[in-house]
XYZ file of N, CA and C in Angstrom:
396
model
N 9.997 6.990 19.920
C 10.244 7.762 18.721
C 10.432 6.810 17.540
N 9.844 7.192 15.978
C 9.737 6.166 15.577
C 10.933 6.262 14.429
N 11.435 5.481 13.173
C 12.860 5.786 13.019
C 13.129 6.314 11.807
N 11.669 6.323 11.476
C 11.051 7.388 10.401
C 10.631 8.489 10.036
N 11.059 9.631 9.145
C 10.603 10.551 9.476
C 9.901 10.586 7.969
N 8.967 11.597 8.411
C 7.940 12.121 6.788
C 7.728 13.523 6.614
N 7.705 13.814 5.332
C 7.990 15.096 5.108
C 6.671 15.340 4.148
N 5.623 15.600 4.558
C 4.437 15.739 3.665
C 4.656 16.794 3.042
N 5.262 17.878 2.921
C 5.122 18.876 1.766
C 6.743 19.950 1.822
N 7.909 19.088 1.472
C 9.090 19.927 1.468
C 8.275 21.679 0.930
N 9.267 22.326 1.373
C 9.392 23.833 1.003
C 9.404 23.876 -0.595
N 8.201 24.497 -1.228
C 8.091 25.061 -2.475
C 7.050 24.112 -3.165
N 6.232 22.510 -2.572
C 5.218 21.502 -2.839
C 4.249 21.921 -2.360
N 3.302 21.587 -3.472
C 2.107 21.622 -2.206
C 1.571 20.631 -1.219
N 1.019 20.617 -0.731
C 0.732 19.233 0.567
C -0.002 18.313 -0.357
N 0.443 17.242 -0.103
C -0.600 16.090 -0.972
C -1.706 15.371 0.405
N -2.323 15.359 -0.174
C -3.566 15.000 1.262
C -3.415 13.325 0.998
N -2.996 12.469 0.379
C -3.038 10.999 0.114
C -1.626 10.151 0.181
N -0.779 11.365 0.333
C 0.481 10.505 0.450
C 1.495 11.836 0.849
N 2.757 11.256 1.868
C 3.651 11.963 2.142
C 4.745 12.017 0.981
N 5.289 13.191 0.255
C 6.272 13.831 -0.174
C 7.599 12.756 -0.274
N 8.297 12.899 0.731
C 9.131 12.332 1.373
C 9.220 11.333 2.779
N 9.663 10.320 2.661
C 9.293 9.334 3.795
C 11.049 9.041 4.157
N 11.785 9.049 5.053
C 13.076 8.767 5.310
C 13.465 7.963 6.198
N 14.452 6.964 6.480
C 14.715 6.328 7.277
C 16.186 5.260 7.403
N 16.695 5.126 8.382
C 17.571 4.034 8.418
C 17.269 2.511 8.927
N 18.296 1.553 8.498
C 18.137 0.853 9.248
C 17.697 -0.355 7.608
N 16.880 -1.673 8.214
C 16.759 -2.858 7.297
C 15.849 -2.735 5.945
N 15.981 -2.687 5.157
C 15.236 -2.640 4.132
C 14.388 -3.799 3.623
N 13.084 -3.679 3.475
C 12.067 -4.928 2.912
C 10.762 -4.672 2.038
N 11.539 -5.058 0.652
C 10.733 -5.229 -0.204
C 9.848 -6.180 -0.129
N 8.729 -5.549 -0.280
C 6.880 -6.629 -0.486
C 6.519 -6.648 -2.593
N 7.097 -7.756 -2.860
C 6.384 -8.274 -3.947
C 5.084 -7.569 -4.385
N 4.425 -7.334 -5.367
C 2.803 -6.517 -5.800
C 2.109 -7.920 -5.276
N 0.816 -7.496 -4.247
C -0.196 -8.124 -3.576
C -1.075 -7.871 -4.403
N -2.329 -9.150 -5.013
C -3.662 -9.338 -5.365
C -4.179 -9.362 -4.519
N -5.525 -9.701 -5.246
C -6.674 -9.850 -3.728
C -7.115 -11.508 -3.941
N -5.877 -12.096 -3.133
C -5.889 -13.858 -3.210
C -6.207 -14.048 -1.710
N -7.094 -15.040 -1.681
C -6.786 -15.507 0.175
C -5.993 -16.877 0.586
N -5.989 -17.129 1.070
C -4.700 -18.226 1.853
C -4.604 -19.577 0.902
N -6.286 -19.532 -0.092
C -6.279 -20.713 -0.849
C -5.916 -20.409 -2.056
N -5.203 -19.007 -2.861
C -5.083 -18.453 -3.735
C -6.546 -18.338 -4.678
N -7.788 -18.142 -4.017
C -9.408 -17.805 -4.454
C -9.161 -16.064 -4.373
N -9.704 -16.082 -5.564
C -10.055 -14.273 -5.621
C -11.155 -13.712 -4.276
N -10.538 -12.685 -3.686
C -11.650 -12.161 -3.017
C -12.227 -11.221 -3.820
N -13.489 -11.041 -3.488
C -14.193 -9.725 -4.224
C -14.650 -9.623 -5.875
N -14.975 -10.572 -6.892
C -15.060 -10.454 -7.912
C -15.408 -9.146 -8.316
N -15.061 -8.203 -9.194
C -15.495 -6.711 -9.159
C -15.537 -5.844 -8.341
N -15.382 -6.104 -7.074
C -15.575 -5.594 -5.940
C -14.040 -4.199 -5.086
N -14.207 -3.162 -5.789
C -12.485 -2.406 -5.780
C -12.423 -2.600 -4.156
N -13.246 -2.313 -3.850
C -12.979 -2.192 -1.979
C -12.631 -3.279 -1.683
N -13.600 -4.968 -1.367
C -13.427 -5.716 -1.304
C -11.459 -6.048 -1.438
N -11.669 -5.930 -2.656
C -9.829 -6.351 -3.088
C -9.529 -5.504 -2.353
N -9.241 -4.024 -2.274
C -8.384 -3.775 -1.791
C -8.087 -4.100 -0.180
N -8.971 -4.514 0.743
C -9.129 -4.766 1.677
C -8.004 -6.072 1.647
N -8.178 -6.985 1.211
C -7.761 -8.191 0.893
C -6.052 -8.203 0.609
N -6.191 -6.686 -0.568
C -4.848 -6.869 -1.086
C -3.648 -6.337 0.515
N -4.636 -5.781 1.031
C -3.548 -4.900 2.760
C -3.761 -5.677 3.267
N -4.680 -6.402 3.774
C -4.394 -7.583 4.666
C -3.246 -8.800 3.862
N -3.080 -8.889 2.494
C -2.033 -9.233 2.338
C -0.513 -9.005 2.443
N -0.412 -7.586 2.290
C 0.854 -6.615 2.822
C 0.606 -6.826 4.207
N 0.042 -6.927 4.787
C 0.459 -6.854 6.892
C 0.761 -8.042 6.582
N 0.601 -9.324 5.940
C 0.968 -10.561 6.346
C 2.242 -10.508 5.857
N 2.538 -10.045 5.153
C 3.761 -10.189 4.459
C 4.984 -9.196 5.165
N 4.811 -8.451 5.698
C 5.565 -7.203 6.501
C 5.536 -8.002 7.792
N 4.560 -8.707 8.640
C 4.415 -9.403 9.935
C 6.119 -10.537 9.640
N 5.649 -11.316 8.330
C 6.695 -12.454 7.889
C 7.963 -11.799 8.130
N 8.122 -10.296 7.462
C 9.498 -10.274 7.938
C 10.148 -9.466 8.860
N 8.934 -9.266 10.271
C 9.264 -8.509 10.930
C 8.760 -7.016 11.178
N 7.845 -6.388 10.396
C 7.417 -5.399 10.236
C 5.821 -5.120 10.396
N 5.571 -3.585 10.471
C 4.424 -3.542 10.005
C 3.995 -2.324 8.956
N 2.775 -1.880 9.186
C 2.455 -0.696 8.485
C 3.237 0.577 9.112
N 3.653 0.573 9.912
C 4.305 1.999 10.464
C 5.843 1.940 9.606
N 6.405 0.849 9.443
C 7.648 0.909 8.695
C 7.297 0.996 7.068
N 6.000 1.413 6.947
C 6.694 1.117 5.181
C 6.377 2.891 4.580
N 7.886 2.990 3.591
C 7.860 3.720 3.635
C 7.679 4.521 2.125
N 7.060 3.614 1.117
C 6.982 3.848 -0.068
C 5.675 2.395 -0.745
N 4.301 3.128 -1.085
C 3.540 2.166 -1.605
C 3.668 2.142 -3.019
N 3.052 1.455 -3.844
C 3.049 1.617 -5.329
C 1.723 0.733 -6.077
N 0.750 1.526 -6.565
C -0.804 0.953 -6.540
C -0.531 1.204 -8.255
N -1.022 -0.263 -8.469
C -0.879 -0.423 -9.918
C -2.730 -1.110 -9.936
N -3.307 0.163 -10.702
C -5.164 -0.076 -10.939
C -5.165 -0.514 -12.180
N -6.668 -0.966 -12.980
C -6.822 -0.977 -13.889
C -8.039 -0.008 -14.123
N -8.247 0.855 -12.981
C -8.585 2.109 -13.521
C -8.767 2.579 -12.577
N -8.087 4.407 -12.900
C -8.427 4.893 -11.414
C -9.005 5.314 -11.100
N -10.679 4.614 -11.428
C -11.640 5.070 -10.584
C -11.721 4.191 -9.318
N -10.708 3.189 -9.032
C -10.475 2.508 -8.097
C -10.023 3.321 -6.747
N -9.320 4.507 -7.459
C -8.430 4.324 -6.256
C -9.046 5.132 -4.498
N -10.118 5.751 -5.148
C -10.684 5.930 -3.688
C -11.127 5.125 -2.793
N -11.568 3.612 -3.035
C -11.674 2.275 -2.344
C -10.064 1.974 -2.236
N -9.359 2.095 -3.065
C -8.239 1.589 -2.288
C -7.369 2.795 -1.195
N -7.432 3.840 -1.494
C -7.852 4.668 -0.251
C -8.390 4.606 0.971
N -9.739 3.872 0.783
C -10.525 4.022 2.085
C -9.608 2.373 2.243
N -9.448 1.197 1.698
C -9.112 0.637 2.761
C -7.830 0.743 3.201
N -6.726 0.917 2.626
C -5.211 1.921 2.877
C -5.565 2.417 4.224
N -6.742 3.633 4.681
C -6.680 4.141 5.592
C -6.814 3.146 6.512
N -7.562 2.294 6.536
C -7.942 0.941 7.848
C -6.928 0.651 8.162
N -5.923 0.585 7.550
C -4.362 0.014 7.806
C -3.336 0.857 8.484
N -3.193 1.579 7.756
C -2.199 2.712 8.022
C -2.396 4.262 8.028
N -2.073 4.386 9.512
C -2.479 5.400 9.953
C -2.370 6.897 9.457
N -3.789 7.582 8.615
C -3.636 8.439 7.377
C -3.029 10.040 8.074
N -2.565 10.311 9.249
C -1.779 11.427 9.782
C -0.159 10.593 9.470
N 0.134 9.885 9.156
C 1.465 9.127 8.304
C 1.889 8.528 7.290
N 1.377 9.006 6.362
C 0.927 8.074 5.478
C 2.596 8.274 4.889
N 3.234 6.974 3.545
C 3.928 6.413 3.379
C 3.906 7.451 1.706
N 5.399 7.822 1.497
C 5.574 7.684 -0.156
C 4.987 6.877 -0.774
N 4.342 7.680 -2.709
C 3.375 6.746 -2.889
C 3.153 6.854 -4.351
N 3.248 6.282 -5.618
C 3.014 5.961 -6.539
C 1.142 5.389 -7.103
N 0.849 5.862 -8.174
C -0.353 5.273 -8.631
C -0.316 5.193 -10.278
N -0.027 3.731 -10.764
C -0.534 3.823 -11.848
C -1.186 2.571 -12.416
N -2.104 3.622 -13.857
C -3.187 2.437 -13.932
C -2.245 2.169 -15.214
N -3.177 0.204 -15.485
C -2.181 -0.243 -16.258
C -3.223 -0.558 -17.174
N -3.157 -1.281 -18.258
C -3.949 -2.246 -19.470
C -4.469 -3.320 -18.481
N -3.484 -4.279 -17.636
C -4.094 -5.483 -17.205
C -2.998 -5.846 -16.194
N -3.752 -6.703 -15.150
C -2.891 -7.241 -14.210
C -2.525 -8.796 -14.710
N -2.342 -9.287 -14.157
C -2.036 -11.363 -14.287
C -3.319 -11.840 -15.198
N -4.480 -11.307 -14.635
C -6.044 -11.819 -15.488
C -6.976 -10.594 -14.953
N -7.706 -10.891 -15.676
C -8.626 -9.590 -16.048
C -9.693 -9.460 -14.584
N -10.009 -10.278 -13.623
C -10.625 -10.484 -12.188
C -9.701 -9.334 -11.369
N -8.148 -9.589 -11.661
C -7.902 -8.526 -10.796
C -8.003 -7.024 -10.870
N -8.091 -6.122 -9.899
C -8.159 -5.112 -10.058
C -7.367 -4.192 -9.763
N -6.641 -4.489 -8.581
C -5.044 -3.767 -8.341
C -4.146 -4.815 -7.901
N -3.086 -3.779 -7.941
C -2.076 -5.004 -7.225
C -1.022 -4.036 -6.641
N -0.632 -4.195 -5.244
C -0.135 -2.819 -4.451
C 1.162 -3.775 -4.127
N 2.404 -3.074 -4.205
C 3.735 -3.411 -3.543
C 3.823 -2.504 -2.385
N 4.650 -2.730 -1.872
C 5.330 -2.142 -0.310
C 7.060 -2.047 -0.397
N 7.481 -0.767 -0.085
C 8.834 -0.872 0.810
C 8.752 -0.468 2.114
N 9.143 -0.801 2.667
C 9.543 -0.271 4.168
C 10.903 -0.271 4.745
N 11.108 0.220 6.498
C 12.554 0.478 6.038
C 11.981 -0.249 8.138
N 12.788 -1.306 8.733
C 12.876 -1.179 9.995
C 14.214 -0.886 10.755
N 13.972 -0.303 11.561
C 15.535 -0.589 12.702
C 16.186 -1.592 12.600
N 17.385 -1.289 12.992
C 18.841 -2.425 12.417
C 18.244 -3.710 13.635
């Protein structure tokens, strides 16, 4: 049993098909910093490429959730900062590769003017919550 519970559409919401409502849990709390789409040598993956990055930017969140113990099943609040959201269905489809979309995590989207430099295209944070 897992130590999370999700509440995709409290009484009187309508169901959001891309993100759960409410995500709840006890236990350790771990904030993930906003992830680019950098690889191990800090090189952009994907120049223009929304999928590409976003692929890049979740394989950066599992590394970073692995570091402190976690994974995609503990997080329980994302936050996708685009620079436009015609992005966000690539970052969708790769979101789903990750984390399993019958659970999906509380979830924020907003687009901004600009990230760090104008190459990037999102930049996604993570909370999650694990057992004590």
């Amino acid at each position: 049993m897992t130590h999370l519970t999700h509440i995709p559409a409290p009484e009187g919401l309508s169901p959001a098909p891309a993100y759960s409502h409410v995500v709840m849990g006890s236990g350790r709390l771990i904030a993930v910093s906003g992830q680019l789409a950098l690889d191990e040598k800090g090189e952009l993956v994907g120049p223009g490429d929304p999928l590409a990055q976003a692929r890049q930017v979740f394989e950066n969140l599992r590394r970073c959730l692995a570091a402190a113990g976690a994974s995609f099943e503990d997080v329980v609040k994302l936050t996708y900062f685009v620079t436009d959201v015609a992005h966000m269905p690539a970052v969708r489809q790769a979101r789903d590769e990750f984390l399993d979309p019958a659970r999906l995590p509380a979830a924020s989207a907003v687009q901004v003017a600009a990230l760090m430099g104008p190459q990037f295209l999102m930049e996604i944070e993570a909370l999650a919550v694990t057992p004590e």
